[in-house]
Amino acid sequence: MLKVGVIGCGYWGPNLIRNFSQLSSTVVKRVSDLDQARLKRMAELYPGIETTTDYRTIIDDPDVDAVAIATPVHTHHGIALDALNGGKHVLVEKPIAASIEEAEELVRLAGERRLKLMVGHTFLFTSAVRKMKEIIDSGELGEIYYINSQRLNLGLFQQDINVVWDLAPHDISIILYLLGQMPRCVTAVGASHINPAVEDIAILTMEFSDNLIAFVQNSWLDPDKVRKMTVVGSRKMMVYDDVQPTEKIRIYDKRVEKPKYYDTFAEFPYSYKYGDILIPKINGAEPLHAQVCHFVDCILNDVEPITSGKNGLDVVKVLDAAQRSLDRGNNKIRLR
Ligand SMILES: NC(=O)c1ccc[n+]([C@@H]2O[C@H](COP(=O)([O-])OP(=O)(O)OC[C@H]3O[C@@H](n4cnc5c(N)ncnc54)[C@H](O)[C@@H]3O)[C@@H](O)[C@H]2O)c1
């Protein structure tokens, strides 16, 4: 039985505690938070769980094999570093760290210590995103022209990060997974309305090779909750709407073609195809369950996680480029 400690019992941490507690292969031995009231609530929900305001108690416990970290982003690096130095496998929430240097240090240390380092890019564990990858890889959409991703809602305003570092890790991790490549350049435009130092709306442009482009729009200032991604290909188009309860993906047999031969310049040279719409069946299992199962499998079977530390670093490289673009008057930033 794998013994797990969870650090951070705010909004997201209790979901990790619940999912680890439901597995037959793991037991949540200890949890930590700075807030006593949150620890009291966890102790009520999970009798026998040991609570502490000092996360080092978890790391110093030789009985604990792995830790999951769901604390604010600026604390990820320090806590994950301590955990790896303490010999624990680490699952850290997204984004893996607040800078490229921090993420690189974690990846290096995990490699040296031969410990698993995994990042909580939860959407890569959804059946919908897995299905989209399958469809793109099958060639059904043809050559991918562009992706447009929107992640909008009212709040939740974060103290230590802007809307890009908060919401875009999801869009970026999905896009990198679907396309299997890193962008060459990133441009970002954003603005701050509520807290003058923190962007609350932003649009990122990620330019890949071969004229392939991805747009990501993030907002904490939108009346609607929007979680929508459109993938446009040369043969078909696909829309993923995560807010839909069941019919999350639609494949549109729509395209536009420039005919090879046409008689005169007066003749309109484009033809539009309007075909059927297909809604593939998607399994509705909780992605966080699949994520914690994968973490445990990787530890027990010595396998590299799909959302490895390296994958977390790739996402941070894109976030870093977006931040530099925001800081430098929306310049186009070539990825380091
Ligand atoms: N994968 C997802 O879909 C998803 C969803 C939401 C949040 N998250 C991520 O989870 C992390 C936490 O987000 P949240 O919304 O739960 O934040 P939160 O502010 O609600 O909770 C963070 C908790 O960490 C505690 N904490 C801070 N420093 C600590 C320390 N040194 N030791 C112990 N506890 C400490 C705080 O007291 C707080 O209770 C972030 O990285 C966020 O990006 C991921």
Short mmCIF file of N, CA, C and O and ligand atoms in Angstrom, two decimals, residues 6-16 32-35 38 52-56 69-76 79 92-95 120-123 156 158 161 165-166 169-170 288 291, ligand 1:
data_model
loop_
_atom_site.label_atom_id
_atom_site.label_comp_id
_atom_site.label_asym_id
_atom_site.label_seq_id
_atom_site.Cartn_x
_atom_site.Cartn_y
_atom_site.Cartn_z
N VAL A 6 -0.77 14.85 1.38
CA VAL A 6 -1.28 15.93 0.52
C VAL A 6 -1.00 17.26 1.20
O VAL A 6 -1.37 17.46 2.37
N ILE A 7 -0.37 18.16 0.48
CA ILE A 7 0.00 19.48 1.02
C ILE A 7 -0.86 20.53 0.32
O ILE A 7 -0.79 20.69 -0.90
N GLY A 8 -1.66 21.23 1.11
CA GLY A 8 -2.60 22.22 0.56
C GLY A 8 -4.01 21.65 0.56
O GLY A 8 -4.29 20.71 -0.19
N CYS A 9 -4.86 22.18 1.43
CA CYS A 9 -6.24 21.68 1.53
C CYS A 9 -7.22 22.82 1.29
O CYS A 9 -8.21 22.98 2.00
N GLY A 10 -6.93 23.65 0.28
CA GLY A 10 -7.82 24.75 -0.06
C GLY A 10 -8.93 24.28 -0.96
O GLY A 10 -9.67 23.35 -0.63
N TYR A 11 -9.06 24.86 -2.15
CA TYR A 11 -10.12 24.48 -3.09
C TYR A 11 -9.82 23.11 -3.73
O TYR A 11 -10.67 22.22 -3.78
N TRP A 12 -8.59 22.93 -4.24
CA TRP A 12 -8.30 21.76 -5.06
C TRP A 12 -7.79 20.56 -4.25
O TRP A 12 -8.08 19.40 -4.58
N GLY A 13 -7.00 20.82 -3.19
CA GLY A 13 -6.40 19.73 -2.41
C GLY A 13 -7.41 18.67 -1.95
O GLY A 13 -7.14 17.46 -2.09
N PRO A 14 -8.59 19.06 -1.42
CA PRO A 14 -9.56 18.04 -0.98
C PRO A 14 -9.99 17.08 -2.10
O PRO A 14 -10.32 15.93 -1.83
N ASN A 15 -9.96 17.56 -3.36
CA ASN A 15 -10.29 16.65 -4.48
C ASN A 15 -9.21 15.58 -4.64
O ASN A 15 -9.51 14.42 -4.94
N LEU A 16 -7.96 15.97 -4.43
CA LEU A 16 -6.86 14.99 -4.49
C LEU A 16 -6.99 14.01 -3.32
O LEU A 16 -6.85 12.79 -3.50
N SER A 32 -1.50 18.52 5.04
CA SER A 32 -0.99 19.75 5.63
C SER A 32 -1.68 20.97 5.03
O SER A 32 -2.00 20.99 3.83
N ASP A 33 -1.89 21.96 5.86
CA ASP A 33 -2.34 23.28 5.39
C ASP A 33 -1.94 24.29 6.47
O ASP A 33 -1.73 23.91 7.63
N LEU A 34 -1.83 25.56 6.08
CA LEU A 34 -1.49 26.59 7.06
C LEU A 34 -2.72 26.94 7.89
O LEU A 34 -2.60 27.48 8.99
N ASP A 35 -3.90 26.61 7.37
CA ASP A 35 -5.16 27.00 7.99
C ASP A 35 -5.72 25.82 8.82
O ASP A 35 -6.09 24.78 8.27
N ARG A 38 -9.19 24.34 7.94
CA ARG A 38 -9.22 23.41 6.80
C ARG A 38 -8.74 22.02 7.25
O ARG A 38 -9.27 21.00 6.81
N THR A 52 -1.19 18.52 9.90
CA THR A 52 -0.08 19.36 10.38
C THR A 52 -0.06 20.69 9.62
O THR A 52 -0.41 20.74 8.43
N THR A 53 0.36 21.75 10.30
CA THR A 53 0.52 23.04 9.62
C THR A 53 1.93 23.15 9.04
O THR A 53 2.22 24.09 8.31
N ASP A 54 2.80 22.20 9.37
CA ASP A 54 4.18 22.24 8.85
C ASP A 54 4.36 21.07 7.87
O ASP A 54 4.48 19.91 8.29
N TYR A 55 4.40 21.37 6.57
CA TYR A 55 4.46 20.30 5.57
C TYR A 55 5.72 19.44 5.72
O TYR A 55 5.77 18.30 5.25
N ARG A 56 6.74 19.97 6.41
CA ARG A 56 7.98 19.18 6.56
C ARG A 56 7.75 17.94 7.41
O ARG A 56 8.48 16.96 7.31
N ILE A 69 0.99 18.10 -4.14
CA ILE A 69 1.11 19.49 -3.71
C ILE A 69 0.03 20.33 -4.40
O ILE A 69 0.00 20.44 -5.63
N ALA A 70 -0.87 20.92 -3.60
CA ALA A 70 -1.94 21.77 -4.15
C ALA A 70 -1.95 23.09 -3.38
O ALA A 70 -2.94 23.45 -2.74
N THR A 71 -0.82 23.76 -3.43
CA THR A 71 -0.65 25.04 -2.75
C THR A 71 -0.53 26.14 -3.81
O THR A 71 -0.42 25.84 -5.01
N PRO A 72 -0.49 27.44 -3.42
CA PRO A 72 -0.33 28.49 -4.44
C PRO A 72 0.96 28.29 -5.26
O PRO A 72 1.95 27.74 -4.76
N VAL A 73 0.92 28.77 -6.50
CA VAL A 73 1.98 28.47 -7.47
C VAL A 73 3.38 28.89 -6.98
O VAL A 73 4.35 28.15 -7.19
N HIS A 74 3.47 30.05 -6.30
CA HIS A 74 4.81 30.51 -5.90
C HIS A 74 5.46 29.58 -4.87
O HIS A 74 6.66 29.64 -4.66
N THR A 75 4.67 28.68 -4.25
CA THR A 75 5.23 27.76 -3.26
C THR A 75 5.58 26.39 -3.87
O THR A 75 6.21 25.56 -3.20
N HIS A 76 5.17 26.13 -5.12
CA HIS A 76 5.36 24.78 -5.70
C HIS A 76 6.83 24.35 -5.69
O HIS A 76 7.16 23.23 -5.29
N ILE A 79 8.37 23.61 -2.07
CA ILE A 79 7.80 22.40 -1.44
C ILE A 79 8.20 21.15 -2.23
O ILE A 79 8.61 20.13 -1.64
N VAL A 92 2.63 17.48 -8.49
CA VAL A 92 2.46 18.91 -8.18
C VAL A 92 1.42 19.50 -9.12
O VAL A 92 1.37 19.16 -10.30
N GLU A 93 0.59 20.35 -8.54
CA GLU A 93 -0.47 20.96 -9.36
C GLU A 93 0.09 21.90 -10.42
O GLU A 93 1.24 22.31 -10.35
N LYS A 94 -0.74 22.22 -11.39
CA LYS A 94 -0.30 23.08 -12.50
C LYS A 94 -0.28 24.54 -12.07
O LYS A 94 -1.10 24.91 -11.23
N PRO A 95 0.56 25.38 -12.63
CA PRO A 95 1.75 25.02 -13.38
C PRO A 95 2.81 24.47 -12.44
O PRO A 95 2.81 24.79 -11.25
N GLY A 120 -0.04 18.21 -12.52
CA GLY A 120 -1.49 18.01 -12.62
C GLY A 120 -2.11 18.71 -13.83
O GLY A 120 -2.97 19.58 -13.67
N HIS A 121 -1.69 18.32 -15.03
CA HIS A 121 -2.36 18.79 -16.25
C HIS A 121 -3.59 17.91 -16.45
O HIS A 121 -3.62 17.02 -17.32
N THR A 122 -4.60 18.17 -15.63
CA THR A 122 -5.74 17.28 -15.49
C THR A 122 -6.47 16.98 -16.80
O THR A 122 -6.99 15.88 -16.98
N PHE A 123 -6.49 17.97 -17.71
CA PHE A 123 -7.28 17.77 -18.93
C PHE A 123 -6.72 16.66 -19.82
O PHE A 123 -7.45 16.10 -20.63
N LEU A 156 -11.99 32.89 -10.65
CA LEU A 156 -11.63 33.29 -9.30
C LEU A 156 -10.32 34.07 -9.35
O LEU A 156 -9.31 33.53 -9.80
N GLN A 158 -6.82 35.39 -8.51
CA GLN A 158 -5.70 34.84 -7.74
C GLN A 158 -4.82 35.98 -7.24
O GLN A 158 -4.76 37.04 -7.87
N ILE A 161 -0.68 35.14 -9.06
CA ILE A 161 -0.44 34.93 -10.50
C ILE A 161 -1.53 35.63 -11.31
O ILE A 161 -2.62 35.88 -10.81
N TRP A 165 -1.10 32.61 -16.10
CA TRP A 165 -0.50 31.53 -15.30
C TRP A 165 -1.56 30.68 -14.61
O TRP A 165 -1.34 29.50 -14.31
N ASP A 166 -2.75 31.25 -14.39
CA ASP A 166 -3.83 30.51 -13.73
C ASP A 166 -4.57 29.59 -14.71
O ASP A 166 -4.68 28.38 -14.47
N PRO A 169 -2.38 27.27 -18.42
CA PRO A 169 -1.72 25.96 -18.37
C PRO A 169 -2.62 24.84 -18.91
O PRO A 169 -2.13 23.90 -19.54
N HIS A 170 -3.93 24.97 -18.69
CA HIS A 170 -4.84 23.94 -19.21
C HIS A 170 -4.85 23.96 -20.74
O HIS A 170 -4.66 22.93 -21.39
N LEU A 288 -9.68 13.48 -12.59
CA LEU A 288 -8.73 13.47 -11.48
C LEU A 288 -8.50 12.05 -10.96
O LEU A 288 -7.41 11.71 -10.49
N GLN A 291 -6.04 10.67 -13.25
CA GLN A 291 -4.74 11.31 -13.00
C GLN A 291 -4.02 10.66 -11.79
O GLN A 291 -2.84 10.33 -11.87
N1 LIG B 1 -5.80 20.70 -12.00
C1 LIG B 1 -6.81 21.53 -11.87
O1 LIG B 1 -7.80 21.46 -12.59
C2 LIG B 1 -6.75 22.58 -10.81
C3 LIG B 1 -7.92 23.23 -10.39
C4 LIG B 1 -7.81 24.21 -9.40
C5 LIG B 1 -6.56 24.51 -8.85
N2 LIG B 1 -5.46 23.87 -9.30
C6 LIG B 1 -4.13 24.18 -8.77
O2 LIG B 1 -4.08 23.78 -7.39
C7 LIG B 1 -3.22 24.64 -6.67
C8 LIG B 1 -3.99 25.21 -5.48
O3 LIG B 1 -5.08 25.96 -5.96
P1 LIG B 1 -6.36 26.23 -5.04
O4 LIG B 1 -7.37 26.86 -5.94
O5 LIG B 1 -6.72 25.02 -4.26
O6 LIG B 1 -5.78 27.34 -4.06
P2 LIG B 1 -6.32 27.70 -2.61
O7 LIG B 1 -5.77 29.04 -2.28
O8 LIG B 1 -7.79 27.48 -2.51
O9 LIG B 1 -5.62 26.61 -1.67
C9 LIG B 1 -4.26 26.60 -1.42
C10 LIG B 1 -4.05 26.08 0.00
O10 LIG B 1 -2.67 25.90 0.23
C11 LIG B 1 -2.40 26.25 1.57
N3 LIG B 1 -0.98 26.53 1.74
C12 LIG B 1 -0.27 27.58 1.28
N4 LIG B 1 1.03 27.47 1.64
C13 LIG B 1 1.14 26.30 2.30
C14 LIG B 1 2.22 25.64 2.94
N5 LIG B 1 3.45 26.14 2.93
N6 LIG B 1 1.98 24.45 3.55
C15 LIG B 1 0.74 23.93 3.56
N7 LIG B 1 -0.33 24.52 2.99
C16 LIG B 1 -0.13 25.70 2.37
C17 LIG B 1 -3.30 27.44 1.83
O11 LIG B 1 -3.51 27.64 3.22
C18 LIG B 1 -4.56 27.06 1.07
O12 LIG B 1 -5.49 26.39 1.92
C19 LIG B 1 -2.74 25.70 -7.68
O13 LIG B 1 -1.52 25.31 -8.19
C20 LIG B 1 -3.80 25.66 -8.77
O14 LIG B 1 -3.29 26.07 -10.03
C21 LIG B 1 -5.53 22.90 -10.24
#
